[in-house]
Each structure stands twice: as C-alpha cells, then as structure tokens.
Coordinates of C-alpha atoms in Angstrom, one line a residue:
M1 CA -13.5 45.3 136.0
D2 CA -14.4 42.5 138.4
R3 CA -13.8 38.8 137.6
A4 CA -17.5 38.0 137.1
S5 CA -17.8 40.7 134.4
Y6 CA -14.5 39.5 132.8
H7 CA -15.8 35.9 132.6
R8 CA -19.1 37.1 131.3
R9 CA -17.6 39.0 128.5
M10 CA -15.1 36.3 127.7
F11 CA -18.0 33.7 127.5
L12 CA -20.0 36.0 125.2
L13 CA -16.9 36.5 123.0
R14 CA -16.3 32.7 122.8
V15 CA -19.9 32.1 121.9
M16 CA -19.9 34.6 119.2
R17 CA -16.7 33.2 117.7
A18 CA -18.0 29.6 118.0
L19 CA -21.2 30.5 116.2
H20 CA -19.2 32.5 113.6
I21 CA -21.1 35.7 114.5
G22 CA -19.3 38.5 112.7
Q23 CA -19.2 40.5 109.5
R24 CA -21.6 38.3 107.6
Q25 CA -24.3 38.4 110.2
A26 CA -23.8 42.1 110.7
M27 CA -24.1 42.6 106.9
L28 CA -27.4 40.8 106.8
V29 CA -28.8 42.9 109.6
Q30 CA -27.6 46.1 107.9
A31 CA -29.1 44.9 104.6
L32 CA -32.5 44.3 106.2
L33 CA -32.5 47.8 107.7
L34 CA -31.4 49.3 104.4
G35 CA -34.2 47.4 102.7
L36 CA -36.7 49.1 104.9
A37 CA -35.0 52.5 104.4
G38 CA -35.1 51.9 100.6
A39 CA -38.8 51.3 100.7
L40 CA -39.4 54.5 102.7
A41 CA -37.2 56.4 100.2
A42 CA -39.3 55.1 97.4
L43 CA -42.5 56.2 99.0
L44 CA -41.1 59.7 99.7
F45 CA -39.9 59.9 96.2
D46 CA -43.3 59.0 94.8
Y47 CA -45.1 61.3 97.1
G48 CA -42.6 64.1 96.2
I49 CA -43.4 63.7 92.5
D50 CA -47.2 63.7 93.2
A51 CA -46.8 66.7 95.4
V52 CA -44.9 68.6 92.6
Q53 CA -47.7 67.7 90.1
W54 CA -50.3 68.9 92.6
L55 CA -48.5 72.2 93.0
Y56 CA -48.4 72.7 89.2
T57 CA -51.8 71.4 88.3
G58 CA -53.9 71.1 91.5
Q59 CA -54.5 67.4 90.6
W60 CA -53.4 64.2 92.5
C61 CA -53.7 61.5 89.9
P62 CA -51.6 59.5 87.4
R63 CA -49.5 61.6 85.1
V64 CA -51.3 60.8 81.9
D65 CA -54.7 61.3 83.4
C66 CA -53.6 64.6 84.8
F67 CA -52.4 65.8 81.3
M68 CA -55.6 64.7 79.7
R69 CA -57.6 66.9 82.0
L70 CA -55.3 70.0 81.4
P71 CA -56.2 72.6 78.8
E72 CA -54.1 72.3 75.6
W73 CA -51.9 75.3 76.4
A74 CA -51.0 73.9 79.8
R75 CA -50.0 70.6 78.3
V76 CA -47.5 72.4 76.0
L77 CA -46.0 74.7 78.7
L78 CA -45.9 72.6 81.8
P79 CA -43.0 70.3 80.9
A80 CA -40.9 73.3 79.9
A81 CA -41.9 75.3 83.0
G82 CA -41.0 72.4 85.2
A83 CA -37.6 72.0 83.6
V84 CA -36.6 75.5 84.8
P85 CA -36.5 74.8 88.6
A86 CA -35.1 71.3 87.9
A87 CA -32.2 72.8 85.9
L88 CA -31.6 75.4 88.6
V89 CA -31.4 72.7 91.3
L90 CA -29.0 70.7 89.1
L91 CA -26.8 73.7 88.6
L92 CA -26.8 74.2 92.4
A93 CA -25.7 70.6 92.8
M94 CA -22.7 71.3 90.6
R95 CA -21.8 74.4 92.5
V96 CA -22.3 73.0 96.0
D97 CA -20.0 70.0 95.5
K98 CA -17.2 70.5 93.0
R99 CA -16.3 66.8 93.0
P100 CA -17.5 65.0 89.9
M101 CA -20.7 63.1 90.5
P102 CA -20.7 59.6 89.0
E103 CA -22.8 59.3 85.9
Y104 CA -25.9 57.3 86.7
M105 CA -27.2 55.6 83.6
E106 CA -29.8 54.4 86.1
A107 CA -26.9 52.7 87.9
F108 CA -23.7 53.7 89.4
S109 CA -20.2 52.2 89.7
L110 CA -19.9 50.0 92.7
G111 CA -16.4 51.2 93.5
D112 CA -15.5 52.1 97.1
G113 CA -19.2 53.0 97.6
R114 CA -18.5 56.7 98.5
L115 CA -21.3 58.7 96.8
P116 CA -21.5 62.5 97.4
C117 CA -24.5 63.0 99.6
R118 CA -25.3 66.7 98.9
Q119 CA -25.0 66.2 95.1
G120 CA -27.0 63.1 95.3
F121 CA -29.8 64.7 97.2
L122 CA -30.0 67.7 94.9
R123 CA -29.9 65.5 91.8
S124 CA -32.8 63.5 93.2
L125 CA -34.7 66.7 93.9
S126 CA -34.1 67.8 90.3
A127 CA -35.5 64.5 89.1
V128 CA -38.6 64.9 91.3
L129 CA -39.2 68.4 89.8
S130 CA -38.8 67.1 86.3
L131 CA -41.0 64.0 86.7
G132 CA -43.7 66.0 88.5
S133 CA -44.0 68.3 85.5
G134 CA -44.3 65.5 83.0
A135 CA -40.7 65.0 81.7
C136 CA -40.5 62.1 79.2
I137 CA -38.0 60.0 81.2
G138 CA -37.9 57.2 83.7
K139 CA -38.1 57.6 87.5
V140 CA -36.7 54.2 88.6
G141 CA -33.1 55.3 88.0
A142 CA -33.4 58.5 90.0
L143 CA -35.1 56.5 92.8
I144 CA -32.3 54.0 92.8
Q145 CA -29.8 56.9 93.0
A146 CA -31.6 58.3 96.0
S147 CA -31.6 55.0 97.8
A148 CA -28.0 54.3 96.9
V149 CA -26.8 57.7 98.2
A150 CA -28.7 57.1 101.5
A151 CA -27.1 53.7 101.8
S152 CA -23.6 55.1 101.2
A153 CA -24.1 57.7 103.9
A154 CA -25.3 55.0 106.3
G155 CA -22.3 52.8 105.5
R156 CA -19.8 55.6 106.1
L157 CA -21.4 56.3 109.5
L158 CA -20.8 52.7 110.3
N159 CA -17.2 52.9 109.2
V160 CA -17.2 49.8 107.1
S161 CA -14.6 48.7 104.6
P162 CA -14.8 49.9 100.9
A163 CA -15.9 46.4 99.7
R164 CA -18.6 46.3 102.3
L165 CA -19.7 49.9 101.7
S166 CA -20.1 49.1 98.0
L167 CA -22.3 46.1 98.9
L168 CA -24.4 48.3 101.2
V169 CA -24.9 50.7 98.2
G170 CA -26.0 47.8 96.1
C171 CA -28.5 46.8 98.9
G172 CA -29.9 50.3 98.8
A173 CA -30.3 50.1 95.0
A174 CA -32.0 46.7 95.1
A175 CA -34.4 47.9 97.8
G176 CA -35.3 51.1 95.9
M177 CA -35.9 49.2 92.7
T178 CA -38.0 46.6 94.5
A179 CA -40.2 49.3 96.1
A180 CA -40.6 51.0 92.7
I181 CA -41.7 48.1 90.5
H182 CA -42.5 45.3 93.0
T183 CA -39.9 42.8 91.7
P184 CA -37.7 41.6 94.6
L185 CA -35.8 38.8 92.8
S186 CA -35.3 40.7 89.6
S187 CA -34.0 43.8 91.5
C188 CA -31.4 41.6 93.3
L189 CA -30.3 40.0 89.9
F190 CA -30.2 43.5 88.3
V191 CA -27.6 44.7 90.8
C192 CA -25.6 41.5 90.4
E193 CA -25.6 41.5 86.6
V194 CA -25.4 45.2 85.8
L195 CA -23.7 46.8 88.8
V196 CA -21.5 44.1 90.2
G197 CA -21.0 42.2 87.0
T198 CA -21.2 38.6 88.3
F199 CA -23.2 36.4 90.6
S200 CA -21.9 35.4 94.0
I201 CA -23.7 34.1 97.0
S202 CA -21.7 36.4 99.3
Y203 CA -23.2 39.3 97.4
M204 CA -26.7 37.9 96.6
A205 CA -27.6 37.0 100.2
P206 CA -27.5 40.6 101.5
L207 CA -29.1 41.9 98.3
L208 CA -31.9 39.4 98.7
A209 CA -32.3 40.4 102.3
A210 CA -32.6 44.1 101.4
S211 CA -35.1 43.3 98.5
C212 CA -37.3 41.1 100.8
A213 CA -37.3 43.7 103.6
S214 CA -38.4 46.4 101.1
Y215 CA -41.0 44.2 99.5
A216 CA -42.4 43.2 103.0
L217 CA -42.9 46.9 104.0
M218 CA -44.6 47.6 100.7
W219 CA -46.8 44.6 101.1
L220 CA -47.9 45.8 104.6
L221 CA -48.8 49.1 102.9
G222 CA -50.8 47.3 100.1
R223 CA -48.5 48.4 97.3
T224 CA -47.2 45.1 95.9
D225 CA -49.6 44.4 93.0
A226 CA -48.0 43.3 89.8
L227 CA -47.7 46.3 87.5
Y228 CA -48.8 44.4 84.4
A229 CA -50.8 41.4 85.5
A230 CA -51.7 39.5 82.3
D231 CA -52.9 36.1 81.3
A232 CA -51.2 36.1 77.9
V233 CA -50.4 32.7 76.5
F234 CA -49.3 31.2 73.2
G235 CA -51.7 28.8 71.6
S236 CA -49.2 26.6 69.8
L237 CA -45.5 25.8 69.4
S238 CA -45.5 27.4 66.0
Q239 CA -46.5 30.7 67.6
V240 CA -43.7 30.3 70.1
S241 CA -41.2 29.7 67.2
L242 CA -42.0 33.2 65.9
C243 CA -40.4 34.5 69.1
V244 CA -37.0 33.6 67.5
L245 CA -37.7 36.1 64.7
L246 CA -38.9 38.6 67.3
A247 CA -35.8 38.1 69.3
V248 CA -33.5 38.8 66.3
A249 CA -35.5 42.0 65.6
A250 CA -35.4 43.0 69.2
A251 CA -31.6 42.5 69.4
L252 CA -31.0 44.7 66.4
C253 CA -33.3 47.4 67.6
A254 CA -31.9 47.3 71.1
R255 CA -28.4 47.9 69.8
G256 CA -29.7 50.8 67.7
W257 CA -31.5 52.2 70.8
V258 CA -28.3 52.1 72.9
W259 CA -26.3 53.8 70.1
F260 CA -29.0 56.5 69.6
V261 CA -29.2 57.3 73.3
A262 CA -25.4 57.6 73.5
W263 CA -25.2 59.7 70.3
M264 CA -27.8 62.1 71.6
R265 CA -26.0 62.3 74.9
R266 CA -22.8 63.3 73.1
R267 CA -24.5 65.9 70.8
L268 CA -26.8 67.6 73.3
N269 CA -25.0 67.5 76.7
G270 CA -22.6 70.4 76.4
R271 CA -21.6 73.2 78.6
S272 CA -23.3 73.5 82.0
A273 CA -24.0 77.2 81.3
W274 CA -26.5 76.1 78.6
L275 CA -28.2 73.5 80.8
L276 CA -31.3 75.5 81.6
P277 CA -32.2 76.5 78.0
R278 CA -31.4 72.9 76.9
M279 CA -33.8 71.3 79.5
A280 CA -36.5 74.0 78.8
A281 CA -36.3 73.4 75.1
A282 CA -36.5 69.6 75.6
G283 CA -39.5 70.1 77.9
L284 CA -41.2 72.3 75.3
L285 CA -40.7 69.6 72.7
V286 CA -42.4 67.1 75.1
G287 CA -45.2 69.5 75.7
L288 CA -45.9 69.9 71.9
V289 CA -46.3 66.2 71.5
A290 CA -48.3 65.9 74.8
W291 CA -50.7 68.5 73.3
K292 CA -51.9 65.8 70.9
D293 CA -51.0 62.6 72.9
P294 CA -50.7 62.8 76.7
F295 CA -49.4 59.2 76.8
I296 CA -46.0 60.6 75.9
V297 CA -45.4 62.1 79.4
G298 CA -43.8 60.2 82.2
N299 CA -41.7 57.0 82.1
G300 CA -44.0 54.9 79.9
Q301 CA -45.5 52.8 82.7
E302 CA -49.1 54.0 82.0
A303 CA -48.6 53.5 78.3
I304 CA -47.6 49.8 78.9
A305 CA -50.6 49.4 81.1
A306 CA -52.9 50.8 78.4
L307 CA -51.4 48.3 75.9
V308 CA -51.8 45.4 78.3
E309 CA -55.4 46.4 78.8
G310 CA -56.0 46.6 75.0
N311 CA -56.7 50.3 75.0
L312 CA -54.2 51.4 72.2
S313 CA -54.8 51.0 68.5
T314 CA -52.0 49.9 66.2
P315 CA -51.5 53.4 64.6
H316 CA -51.4 54.9 68.1
M317 CA -48.8 52.4 69.2
A318 CA -46.6 53.0 66.2
A319 CA -46.8 56.8 66.6
L320 CA -46.3 56.7 70.4
L321 CA -43.3 54.4 69.9
G322 CA -41.5 56.7 67.5
C323 CA -42.2 59.8 69.6
K324 CA -41.0 58.0 72.8
V325 CA -37.8 56.9 71.3
L326 CA -37.0 60.4 70.1
L327 CA -38.1 62.3 73.2
V328 CA -36.5 60.0 75.8
A329 CA -33.2 60.3 74.0
V330 CA -33.5 64.1 73.7
V331 CA -34.6 64.6 77.3
F332 CA -32.0 62.3 78.7
G333 CA -29.4 63.7 76.3
V334 CA -29.7 67.3 77.5
G335 CA -28.9 66.3 81.0
T336 CA -32.3 65.8 82.7
M337 CA -32.0 63.6 85.8
G338 CA -33.9 60.4 85.5
G339 CA -33.7 56.8 84.4
M340 CA -33.9 54.6 81.4
L341 CA -35.3 51.3 82.8
M342 CA -39.0 51.8 82.3
P343 CA -38.6 53.7 78.9
T344 CA -36.5 50.7 77.7
L345 CA -39.2 48.3 78.8
M346 CA -41.8 50.4 77.0
V347 CA -39.9 50.5 73.7
G348 CA -39.4 46.7 73.8
C349 CA -43.0 46.1 74.7
F350 CA -44.4 48.3 71.8
L351 CA -41.9 46.7 69.4
G352 CA -43.2 43.3 70.3
A353 CA -46.8 44.4 70.1
L354 CA -46.2 45.7 66.5
F355 CA -44.6 42.4 65.6
G356 CA -47.6 40.5 67.0
T357 CA -49.9 42.8 65.0
G358 CA -48.0 41.9 61.9
A359 CA -48.1 38.2 62.7
D360 CA -51.9 38.4 63.2
A361 CA -52.3 40.1 59.9
L362 CA -50.5 37.3 58.2
G363 CA -52.7 34.8 60.1
V364 CA -49.8 33.1 62.0
G365 CA -49.9 35.1 65.2
G366 CA -51.5 34.3 68.5
G367 CA -52.5 37.8 69.7
V368 CA -50.6 41.0 70.4
L369 CA -50.0 40.8 74.1
P370 CA -47.9 37.6 74.3
Y371 CA -45.5 39.0 71.7
A372 CA -45.4 42.4 73.5
L373 CA -44.3 40.8 76.7
V374 CA -41.7 38.6 75.0
G375 CA -40.4 41.6 73.0
M376 CA -40.1 43.5 76.3
A377 CA -37.8 40.9 77.8
A378 CA -35.7 40.3 74.7
F379 CA -35.2 44.1 74.1
F380 CA -34.4 44.9 77.7
G381 CA -32.0 42.0 78.0
V382 CA -29.9 43.2 75.1
A383 CA -30.1 46.9 76.0
V384 CA -28.8 46.5 79.5
R385 CA -26.8 43.3 78.8
A386 CA -28.6 41.5 81.6
P387 CA -30.5 38.4 80.2
I388 CA -31.2 36.7 83.5
T389 CA -32.7 39.9 84.9
A390 CA -34.8 40.4 81.8
L391 CA -36.2 36.9 82.0
L392 CA -37.3 37.1 85.6
L393 CA -38.3 40.8 85.4
V394 CA -41.1 40.2 82.9
I395 CA -42.3 37.2 84.8
E396 CA -42.5 39.2 88.0
L397 CA -44.1 42.2 86.3
T398 CA -46.9 40.1 84.8
M399 CA -47.1 37.2 87.4
N400 CA -47.5 34.9 84.4
A401 CA -45.5 31.8 84.7
S402 CA -46.8 30.4 81.3
L403 CA -44.5 32.9 79.6
I404 CA -41.3 31.4 81.0
F405 CA -40.5 29.2 78.0
P406 CA -41.1 31.7 75.2
V407 CA -39.4 34.4 77.1
M408 CA -36.5 32.2 77.8
V409 CA -36.2 31.3 74.1
A410 CA -36.4 35.0 73.0
V411 CA -33.9 36.2 75.6
A412 CA -31.4 33.5 74.7
V413 CA -31.6 34.1 71.0
A414 CA -31.5 37.9 71.4
Y415 CA -28.5 37.8 73.6
G416 CA -26.8 35.4 71.2
V417 CA -27.4 37.7 68.3
A418 CA -26.3 40.8 70.3
R419 CA -22.9 39.0 71.0
L420 CA -22.3 39.1 67.3
L421 CA -22.8 42.9 67.1
P422 CA -20.6 45.6 68.5
A423 CA -20.8 45.6 72.3
G424 CA -22.8 48.3 74.0
S425 CA -25.1 48.8 76.9
L426 CA -27.1 51.6 78.5
Y427 CA -24.9 51.1 81.6
D428 CA -21.5 51.0 79.9
R429 CA -20.8 54.6 81.0
A430 CA -21.3 53.7 84.7
A431 CA -19.5 50.3 84.4
S432 CA -16.4 52.0 82.9
A433 CA -16.1 54.5 85.8
A434 CA -12.9 54.3 87.9
S435 CA -13.7 52.2 90.9
T436 CA -12.3 49.5 93.1
L437 CA -14.3 46.7 91.6
N438 CA -13.6 47.8 88.0
A439 CA -9.9 48.2 88.4
A440 CA -7.4 45.6 87.1
P441 CA -6.2 43.3 89.9
A442 CA -2.6 44.3 89.3
A443 CA -3.5 48.0 89.9
M444 CA -5.3 47.5 93.2
R445 CA -3.5 48.3 96.4
V446 CA -4.2 47.5 100.1
T447 CA -5.5 51.0 100.6
D448 CA -8.3 50.2 98.2
V449 CA -9.7 47.4 100.4
M450 CA -8.8 48.4 103.9
R451 CA -11.2 49.7 106.5
R452 CA -10.1 53.1 107.6
S453 CA -10.4 54.5 111.1
P454 CA -10.3 51.0 112.7
M455 CA -11.0 50.2 116.3
L456 CA -7.9 50.5 118.3
V457 CA -6.6 50.8 121.9
H458 CA -3.6 52.4 123.5
T459 CA -1.0 50.4 125.4
S460 CA -2.4 51.7 128.7
A461 CA -6.0 50.8 127.9
P462 CA -7.7 48.5 130.5
L463 CA -8.9 45.0 129.7
D464 CA -12.6 46.0 129.6
R465 CA -11.8 48.4 126.8
V466 CA -10.2 45.6 124.8
L467 CA -13.1 43.3 125.4
H468 CA -15.5 46.0 124.4
Q469 CA -13.8 46.5 121.1
M470 CA -13.7 42.7 120.4
L471 CA -17.4 42.3 121.1
R472 CA -18.1 45.0 118.5
H473 CA -16.0 43.2 115.9
P474 CA -15.7 39.6 117.0
D475 CA -13.9 38.4 113.9
E476 CA -11.2 41.1 113.9
N477 CA -8.1 41.6 116.1
V478 CA -7.4 44.8 118.0
P479 CA -4.4 47.0 116.9
V480 CA -2.5 48.7 119.7
V481 CA -0.8 52.1 119.5
D482 CA 1.5 54.0 121.8
A483 CA 1.1 57.5 123.3
Q484 CA 2.3 59.0 120.0
D485 CA -0.3 57.0 118.0
R486 CA 2.3 54.7 116.5
Y487 CA 1.4 51.1 115.8
V488 CA 3.2 48.8 118.2
G489 CA 1.3 45.4 118.2
L490 CA -1.9 43.4 117.8
I491 CA -4.2 41.8 120.4
V492 CA -5.5 38.4 119.1
A493 CA -8.8 37.4 120.6
S494 CA -8.0 33.7 120.7
E495 CA -4.9 34.4 122.8
L496 CA -6.6 36.2 125.6
P497 CA -6.1 34.6 129.0
T498 CA -9.0 32.6 130.3
D499 CA -8.7 34.2 133.8
D500 CA -7.4 37.6 134.7
G501 CA -5.9 36.2 138.0
G502 CA -7.5 39.0 140.0
N503 CA -5.1 41.5 138.4
P504 CA -6.6 42.7 135.0
P505 CA -3.8 43.3 132.5
C506 CA -3.6 46.3 130.2
A507 CA -3.5 46.2 126.4
G508 CA 0.3 46.6 126.3
S509 CA 0.8 43.3 128.1
L510 CA -1.7 41.4 125.9
M511 CA -0.5 42.4 122.5
R512 CA 1.8 40.6 120.1
A513 CA 4.6 42.6 118.5
D514 CA 5.6 40.0 115.9
V515 CA 2.5 40.2 113.8
P516 CA 3.3 41.2 110.2
A517 CA 1.8 44.5 109.1
L518 CA 0.8 45.5 105.6
S519 CA 1.8 48.8 103.8
P520 CA -0.8 51.0 102.1
S521 CA 1.1 50.6 98.9
D522 CA 1.3 46.8 98.9
G523 CA -0.5 45.1 96.1
M524 CA -3.0 42.3 96.2
P525 CA -0.3 39.6 95.8
E526 CA 1.6 40.9 98.9
A527 CA -1.6 41.0 100.9
L528 CA -2.6 37.5 99.9
R529 CA 0.9 36.2 100.7
A530 CA 0.8 37.8 104.2
F531 CA -2.5 36.1 105.0
Q532 CA -1.2 32.8 103.6
N533 CA 1.6 32.9 106.2
T534 CA -0.6 33.6 109.2
A535 CA -3.9 32.2 110.6
L536 CA -5.1 35.6 111.8
N537 CA -8.4 37.0 110.4
S538 CA -7.2 40.5 110.1
L539 CA -4.0 42.4 109.7
P540 CA -3.1 46.0 110.4
V541 CA -2.1 48.5 107.6
V542 CA 0.8 50.6 108.8
N543 CA 2.7 53.5 107.2
P544 CA 6.3 52.2 107.1
A545 CA 7.8 55.7 107.5
T546 CA 5.7 57.0 110.4
R547 CA 4.4 53.7 111.9
A548 CA 1.0 55.4 111.9
L549 CA -2.0 53.0 111.8
C550 CA -3.8 53.5 108.5
G551 CA -6.4 50.8 108.7
V552 CA -7.2 47.1 108.9
V553 CA -7.6 44.5 106.2
S554 CA -10.0 41.6 106.8
R555 CA -9.2 38.2 105.4
I556 CA -12.9 37.7 104.4
E557 CA -13.1 41.0 102.6
L558 CA -9.9 40.5 100.8
Y559 CA -10.8 37.0 99.6
R560 CA -14.3 38.3 98.6
I561 CA -12.8 41.0 96.4
C562 CA -10.3 38.7 94.8
T563 CA -13.0 36.2 94.0
L564 CA -15.2 38.9 92.5
L565 CA -12.4 40.3 90.4
L566 CA -11.6 36.8 89.0
R567 CA -15.2 36.1 88.2
K568 CA -15.6 39.5 86.4
A569 CA -12.4 38.8 84.4
T570 CA -13.8 35.4 83.4
T571 CA -17.1 36.9 82.4
R572 CA -15.4 39.5 80.2
A573 CA -13.3 36.8 78.6

C-alpha cells in the first residue's frame, strides 16, 4: 500500500471516530432498511391471503364480503377445508426443523434474536392458508412473525452481536405491525412495552426508524388511511366519568379473556398427531357460525369497521361478541397459526359499545361509538399489559385527538384495577421464554452478549488489511491470531502510527499483547470490571484452555444490556 493510500485511509478512520460513526449509525441504517423490508413483507403477506381466498372462492374482496356472496354450504365447509393444508404445512414445519420454535403469542422472546428461518417461513405459510379460508383468528401476529424471522436472518448474515440481533428482530416486528395497521408510533411502543419490557432511547430510536420507513413506503403506495377514522366525542364531563365504570368492567373482562384463552390452549393443544383433525374441527365450527353470520370470519377488523359505521344492531353485536370470544379461543387453542391483537381489539370495542348502549338506555350516555373506542383501549391495555401502547394505538387507529383525555382516564383506571388482580397477559408465554434479555443478571455470561465470528487478522497480515477491518467497524479494535489461529494480541485504532515511514508494518508489529481478555464463562460482573480497568471500546473473548478466539464484546453493547436488565428488574418490582 502506497503512502497516499495509507494517509487517505487513516484520515477517513480519524474522521469516522471523531464523528462517532460506528454501531449506532450502522444500527439506524439497518433499521431503515428493515423497515422497508417489513413493509414489503406485509404486502406479500396480504396478497398471499387474498390469493388463497381467490383460489378457494374465485373472489378478490374483503373476507366478510366474500363469505356473504358464497352459498351456505360453502360458508360451512370452506374454513374446515382450508384448515387441512394449513395443518399439513404446520406439521411439515415441525418435521423440517426439530428445534423447538418459540411460541408466538403474536410476539416472541427478544433473546439472542436467532429465530429458525425454515420453521418461521412454513408457519407463516400455514397462517396465510388459514386466514385465506376464513379462520377466526388475527393476522397481525403472523405477519409480525414473518417480518421478525426475515430480520433475524438478515442480522445473522451481518454477523451482529446477540443484543443487536434482538434489536433488529424488534425492528422487523415494528415495521410489520406498522404496515399492517398503519400505526407507526404505537408499533414502536408495542415492541418496547411487550417484547423488550421497558423504554430506552437506545432501543426506541432504531424502532422508530424502522416504523417510519415502513410507514413511508406504505404512504407512497396509498395504504396509510386510518383503519377506523371516527369523529366520536363526549358531550359532557359526566359522560367522561362513566369511562371509569367502563374501565373497571374492561379490566375484569380482560383478565377473564386472558384466562379463557390460556385455558383453551391447555385443553385443546395436545399431541401433534391430532393437529389436523383438531384444526379441521375448529374450522367446521367457524363455518357453522359463518353460515348464519359471515362477520365471524377473519380477525375482526371488518366487524369493528361495521360498528364504527353504525351498521350493527345491539342484538347482533352481543351475539357476535359471544361467538367471537368462543371461536377465537378455540381456533387459537387447537394450534392454528395466527395472532390475537385484532381479535382483542374487537372484543374490547364491542364490550364498550354494549356499555354505551346501556348508558344510552338509562339516559346518561353520549352515544355508542365513544364508549366503544374507550373500551377498546382499556381492554387491550389490560389484556396485553401495555397501557401506553393502548392509549396511542386507539388514537392512531381513529385519528381522533379528542379522545385522548377519556381514553387516558380509562386506561389508567383499568390498569390500576388489573394490578389488584392475579397477573396475566396474552404475551406471558412469550415473555417467560428462555432468552438473553429475560435471564437473571447473575445467570448471564459473556458468551450470551459477545459477537461471534469477529473480524480478525493474522500476525502476517499487511497494514491495508488492518485498516480495511477498522473501517468496517470503526468503534472496535482488531484481534490478532497466529498461524494456529490462537489469540496473541489486539490492535488498537487510536495507537496506529500517523505515518508508515515508507515501510508498512504488519499486524504482528502493531498489536498489543498486554490487553486483558475475557473468558466465555465470565459473568457480567467480571466483564464490567474488565472494562472499568481499561479505556478500550471492545475486548476479545478467548478460550483460556486453547487460546482460541471466541468472539468480541463491545463496551456499548454490554452497557446497553446491563441498563436494560436493571430497568426490567425495576419494572417487575
């Protein structure tokens, strides 16, 4: 390498370090790209569902409209017939990859971020087949799963650390949810509250970037209209005060809803050999109800829209609510792939509408729709244990800022009442999964947070190779290994010579052999102590027996995980 090239690369490296261009900036760029990918995944998912419906019925229209046009015998048989290929694909997923797939209660555990790609793809395909045939279950959870699996695969190709990989998975989830229901801010908060468990600007910034990128692409395609645009308002403070009673009722019903779904899951989700007849029987049950009321099919989005537009009578609402509660729990309980987000919103919305109808009958109400939307927020906030998300989600879904105060009151009261009841959430199953971010701090080891397969050079590597590696990761140091791939030292970027003197040195002459190395079995206290005793931004992880380089731990990633664990522990307390 000539001297001009050397000085050019050194100048570029110094500029990048002076501007603090490193992992954070790379994370934002990756989040933006994943946001676009999540939006595309959502579009493909939606088109896939519509294509399956067209193959079954020859119609390309909303699910409820499609079932209304079908003959009665087809309404009964279609959900059961569609459950057969969906079950076969799900069984194939279990056979293709023997590793246990994380349970997605519309979410997933943000552990090390490594999600099985083949299983994830096949499960998403199973969800498409079920939803296209009218299964009574949500689609947002399955769509989030597809986006998350894609983000996990992309992160592994980039060879990022476990903490950063889990954040990329969260970015994929936020992007998929944004594209599905057009709520960028709520999607970001959903990931923080439900999946991560706390708020942190280091996590929220990439999530917001992914959500905004997803929303921007959907906006360019003309698909960002509010799902339930409504001008519902309360006429007086006394009507708003009734939201307190509604919130108490919503909290009690939400706890019952969570318990019922979990109970049905335990009773109906047995041996995999019976998966196909279980799903077919659940589909037949949905078909029998759809024979009389096509609004039962799908995730409930069209039913909520009909309520908002005033097209449902009170008896129809009550009957539809009862059937939806039963059938969603049954369909989800037998093992059908799908989600619970939109069905939960529907149950809360219909509960609030019935409350508003009763208040009107007593002469103290202010219309059905305002109470329906307030009930939706209060019920959802308790069911998923995410009050901040519930508050903003309803506002974004309706684009009605006048509801902020009554919704805030209802969500706060409902969450306070729920804290007095036995704990429970639709996502407890995912949150309790074994994962890096759900482990106790004392149980975590360096191997849980290190970046495997790090950039490295051999002792004989030329200077241009060293500079190339540093430009790829400007905030990390470069480990050096010998001919037997044993760790021998570390090259520190700030200690590189300002001039090569016309004789470019090799990596062996630039390294430091006195840098402390971590062991894969070291705990978090040992790792923190090692960084406390040095000013370096990264340290190597070395097997003490073989001196093999296992990975690299970044100071930023280590501090980020420790901060997150402390905040989660404080939240639980």
